[in-house]
Structures are given as C-alpha cells and as structure tokens.
Coordinates of N, CA and C in Angstrom, one line a residue:
X6 N -1.9 81.5 -105.5 CA -2.9 82.5 -104.7 C -2.0 83.7 -104.5
X7 N -2.4 84.8 -104.8 CA -1.6 86.1 -104.6 C -2.0 86.7 -103.4
X8 N -1.4 87.7 -103.1 CA -1.4 88.4 -101.7 C -3.1 89.0 -101.6
X9 N -3.8 89.3 -102.8 CA -5.1 89.9 -102.7 C -6.2 88.8 -102.3
X10 N -5.9 87.7 -102.9 CA -6.6 86.5 -102.6 C -6.4 86.2 -101.0
X11 N -5.3 86.2 -100.5 CA -5.0 85.8 -99.3 C -5.7 86.7 -98.4
X12 N -5.5 88.2 -98.7 CA -6.3 89.2 -97.6 C -7.7 89.0 -97.8
X13 N -8.1 88.6 -99.0 CA -9.6 88.5 -99.1 C -10.1 87.3 -98.3
X14 N -9.4 86.3 -98.2 CA -9.7 85.0 -97.4 C -9.5 85.4 -95.9
X15 N -8.6 86.0 -95.5 CA -8.5 86.4 -94.2 C -9.7 87.2 -93.9
X16 N -10.2 88.3 -94.6 CA -11.0 89.0 -94.2 C -12.3 88.2 -94.0
X17 N -12.6 87.3 -95.0 CA -13.8 86.3 -94.6 C -13.8 85.4 -93.6
X18 N -12.7 85.1 -93.3 CA -12.2 84.1 -92.0 C -12.6 85.1 -90.7
X19 N -12.2 86.2 -90.9 CA -12.2 87.2 -89.5 C -13.8 87.4 -89.3
X20 N -14.6 87.7 -90.7 CA -16.1 88.0 -90.4 C -16.8 86.6 -89.8
X21 N -16.4 85.6 -90.3 CA -17.1 84.3 -89.9 C -16.7 84.2 -88.4
X22 N -15.4 84.5 -87.9 CA -15.2 84.4 -86.4 C -16.0 85.2 -85.7
X23 N -16.2 86.4 -86.3 CA -16.9 87.4 -85.7 C -18.5 87.0 -85.2
X24 N -19.0 86.4 -86.5 CA -20.4 85.8 -86.3 C -20.4 84.7 -85.3
X25 N -19.4 83.9 -85.3 CA -19.3 82.9 -84.0 C -19.3 83.4 -82.7
X26 N -18.5 84.3 -82.6 CA -18.5 84.8 -81.2 C -19.8 85.4 -80.8
X27 N -20.5 85.9 -81.7 CA -21.8 86.7 -81.4 C -22.9 85.2 -81.0
X28 N -22.6 84.2 -81.8 CA -23.4 83.2 -81.4 C -23.1 82.4 -80.2
X29 N -21.8 82.4 -79.8 CA -21.5 81.8 -78.7 C -21.9 82.6 -77.3
X30 N -21.8 84.0 -77.5 CA -22.3 84.9 -76.5 C -23.8 84.7 -76.4
X31 N -24.6 84.7 -77.4 CA -26.1 84.4 -77.3 C -26.2 83.0 -76.5
X32 N -25.5 82.0 -76.8 CA -25.9 80.7 -76.1 C -25.4 80.7 -74.8
X33 N -24.5 81.4 -74.5 CA -24.1 81.7 -73.0 C -25.1 82.3 -72.2
X34 N -25.7 83.4 -72.8 CA -26.9 84.1 -72.1 C -28.0 83.3 -72.0
X35 N -28.4 82.3 -72.9 CA -29.4 81.3 -73.0 C -29.4 80.3 -72.0
X36 N -28.0 79.9 -71.6 CA -27.7 78.9 -70.6 C -27.9 79.6 -69.4
X37 N -27.3 80.7 -69.1 CA -27.3 81.4 -67.9 C -26.0 81.0 -67.0
X38 N -25.7 82.0 -66.4 CA -24.4 82.0 -65.5 C -24.4 81.1 -64.3
X39 N -25.8 81.2 -63.7 CA -26.0 80.6 -62.5 C -26.9 79.4 -62.6
X40 N -26.5 78.6 -63.7 CA -27.4 77.6 -64.1 C -27.1 76.2 -63.0
X41 N -28.2 75.8 -62.6 CA -28.2 74.8 -61.4 C -28.4 73.4 -62.0
X42 N -27.8 72.5 -61.8 CA -27.9 71.1 -62.3 C -28.6 70.0 -61.1
X43 N -29.3 69.3 -61.5 CA -29.8 68.1 -60.5 C -28.9 67.0 -60.7
X44 N -29.1 65.8 -60.1 CA -28.2 64.6 -60.0 C -28.3 64.0 -61.3
X45 N -29.6 63.8 -61.9 CA -29.8 63.5 -63.5 C -28.9 64.2 -64.2
X46 N -28.9 65.6 -64.1 CA -28.0 66.5 -65.2 C -26.6 66.2 -65.2
X47 N -26.1 66.1 -64.0 CA -24.7 65.8 -63.4 C -24.2 64.4 -64.0
X48 N -25.2 63.5 -63.8 CA -24.8 62.1 -64.2 C -24.8 62.0 -65.6
X49 N -25.8 62.6 -66.4 CA -25.9 62.7 -67.7 C -24.7 63.4 -68.5
X50 N -24.4 64.5 -67.9 CA -23.7 65.3 -68.5 C -22.0 64.9 -68.4
X51 N -21.7 64.6 -67.1 CA -20.4 64.1 -66.9 C -20.2 62.5 -67.2
X52 N -21.1 61.7 -67.5 CA -21.1 60.5 -67.8 C -20.6 59.7 -66.7
X53 N -21.2 59.9 -65.5 CA -20.7 59.1 -64.2 C -21.9 58.6 -63.7
X54 N -21.7 57.4 -62.8 CA -22.7 56.6 -62.2 C -23.4 57.4 -61.0
X55 N -24.7 56.9 -60.6 CA -25.3 57.5 -59.5 C -24.3 57.2 -58.1
X56 N -23.7 56.0 -58.0 CA -22.9 55.6 -56.9 C -21.7 56.7 -56.9
X57 N -21.0 56.9 -58.2 CA -19.9 57.7 -58.1 C -20.1 58.9 -57.6
X58 N -21.2 59.6 -57.9 CA -21.6 60.9 -57.5 C -21.9 61.0 -56.1
X59 N -22.7 60.2 -55.7 CA -23.0 59.7 -54.1 C -21.6 59.5 -53.4
X60 N -20.8 59.2 -53.8 CA -19.4 59.0 -53.0 C -18.8 60.3 -53.2
X61 N -18.9 61.0 -54.2 CA -18.1 62.4 -54.0 C -18.8 63.2 -53.2
X62 N -20.0 63.2 -53.2 CA -20.8 64.1 -52.0 C -20.5 63.7 -50.6
X63 N -20.3 62.3 -50.4 CA -20.1 61.8 -49.1 C -18.6 62.1 -48.5
X64 N -17.8 62.1 -49.5 CA -16.4 62.3 -49.4 C -16.0 64.0 -49.3
X65 N -16.9 64.7 -49.6 CA -16.9 66.0 -49.4 C -16.0 66.7 -50.9
X66 N -16.0 65.8 -52.0 CA -15.3 66.2 -52.9 C -16.2 67.1 -53.9
X67 N -17.4 67.0 -54.1 CA -18.2 68.1 -54.7 C -19.3 68.7 -53.8
X68 N -19.3 70.2 -54.1 CA -20.4 70.8 -53.1 C -21.9 70.7 -53.6
X69 N -22.8 70.9 -53.0 CA -24.1 70.7 -53.3 C -25.1 71.5 -52.5
X70 N -26.3 71.7 -52.9 CA -27.3 72.2 -52.1 C -28.6 71.4 -52.0
X71 N -29.0 71.1 -50.8 CA -30.1 70.0 -50.7 C -31.2 71.0 -50.2
X72 N -32.2 70.7 -51.0 CA -33.6 71.4 -50.5 C -34.8 70.2 -50.5
X73 N -34.9 70.1 -49.1 CA -35.9 68.7 -49.0 C -35.0 67.5 -49.5
X74 N -35.7 66.6 -50.4 CA -35.0 65.5 -50.8 C -34.3 65.8 -52.3
X75 N -34.3 67.2 -52.8 CA -33.7 67.3 -54.0 C -32.2 68.1 -53.7
X76 N -31.6 67.2 -54.4 CA -30.0 67.7 -54.5 C -29.6 68.5 -55.8
X77 N -29.0 69.9 -55.4 CA -28.7 70.5 -56.6 C -27.2 71.0 -56.7
X78 N -26.7 71.2 -57.7 CA -25.2 71.5 -58.1 C -25.0 72.8 -58.7
X79 N -24.9 74.0 -58.3 CA -24.9 75.2 -58.8 C -23.5 75.1 -59.5
X80 N -23.5 76.0 -60.5 CA -22.4 76.0 -61.5 C -21.0 76.4 -60.7
X81 N -21.0 77.2 -59.6 CA -19.8 77.4 -59.1 C -19.2 76.4 -58.4
X82 N -20.0 75.6 -57.8 CA -19.7 74.2 -57.1 C -19.1 73.3 -58.2
X83 N -19.8 73.2 -59.3 CA -19.3 72.1 -60.3 C -17.8 72.6 -60.7
X84 N -17.6 73.9 -61.0 CA -16.4 74.5 -61.6 C -15.4 74.2 -60.3
X85 N -15.7 74.6 -59.1 CA -14.8 74.2 -58.1 C -14.2 72.8 -58.0
X86 N -15.1 71.9 -58.3 CA -14.7 70.3 -58.2 C -13.8 70.4 -59.3
X87 N -14.2 70.8 -60.6 CA -13.1 70.4 -61.7 C -11.9 71.2 -61.2
X88 N -11.9 72.4 -60.8 CA -10.6 73.0 -60.8 C -9.8 72.3 -59.6
X89 N -10.4 71.6 -58.6 CA -9.7 70.9 -57.5 C -9.2 69.5 -58.0
X90 N -9.7 69.2 -59.1 CA -9.1 67.9 -59.8 C -8.2 68.0 -61.0
X91 N -7.8 69.1 -61.1 CA -6.9 69.2 -62.4 C -5.7 68.6 -62.4
X92 N -5.2 67.7 -63.4 CA -4.0 66.9 -63.1 C -3.2 67.7 -64.2
X93 N -1.9 67.2 -64.1 CA -0.9 68.2 -65.1 C -0.8 67.4 -66.4
X94 N -1.1 66.1 -66.5 CA -0.9 65.3 -67.7 C 0.5 64.7 -67.7
X95 N 1.2 64.5 -66.8 CA 2.5 63.9 -66.7 C 2.2 62.2 -66.5
X96 N 2.9 61.5 -66.9 CA 2.6 60.1 -66.4 C 3.7 59.9 -65.3
X97 N 3.8 58.6 -64.7 CA 4.5 58.4 -63.4 C 5.9 58.5 -63.8
X98 N 6.5 58.3 -65.1 CA 7.7 58.4 -65.3 C 8.3 59.8 -65.8
X99 N 7.3 60.8 -65.5 CA 7.7 62.1 -65.5 C 7.8 62.7 -67.2
X100 N 7.2 61.8 -68.0 CA 7.2 62.2 -69.5 C 6.0 63.1 -69.9

C-alpha cells in the first residue's frame, strides 16, 4: 500500500465518520434531551427488578417525579443517579 492509497483510505474513513456524526445527532434530536422514563422504561433499559427500583426510591438514591400514581424519571435524575454511583474500577487489593 503506497502513500496515495493510505491518504485515499483516510479520506474515505473521515467521510464515513462525518456521516455517522450526522446520524448520531439526528438520533439525539429524535430522542429528545428531556426524555422522561416511567418505571417500565427504567426496569427494561437498566435490566433491574421492580423491587430494586422501589428500594432505590425509598433510600433516596434516585430522584423521581410522581404525578398521581405515575412515577417518572426525567433524564437529569437518571444521569445524577449514574454520576453518584461511579466506581473507579479498582479491586480491593488496589490493582
């Protein structure tokens, strides 16, 4: 492979990357920045049990909005929960 081939391939990859960025941005807009999930959405997407989610709410670990009997989880509250539970990846031996 010569330099011309490499340059051409890099340009192709750059073009494809640009197309992907455009598609990702379209998807973000379609999902919406203020997307709100209900219990079923959170349980399905995070693969947790109903009881686990109820425990997190009772312990004040995850914020929510309750309207009548409906419990909702705005994106900001879900993101805060995740940020508050970040672990550094080290095991108990410090490795």
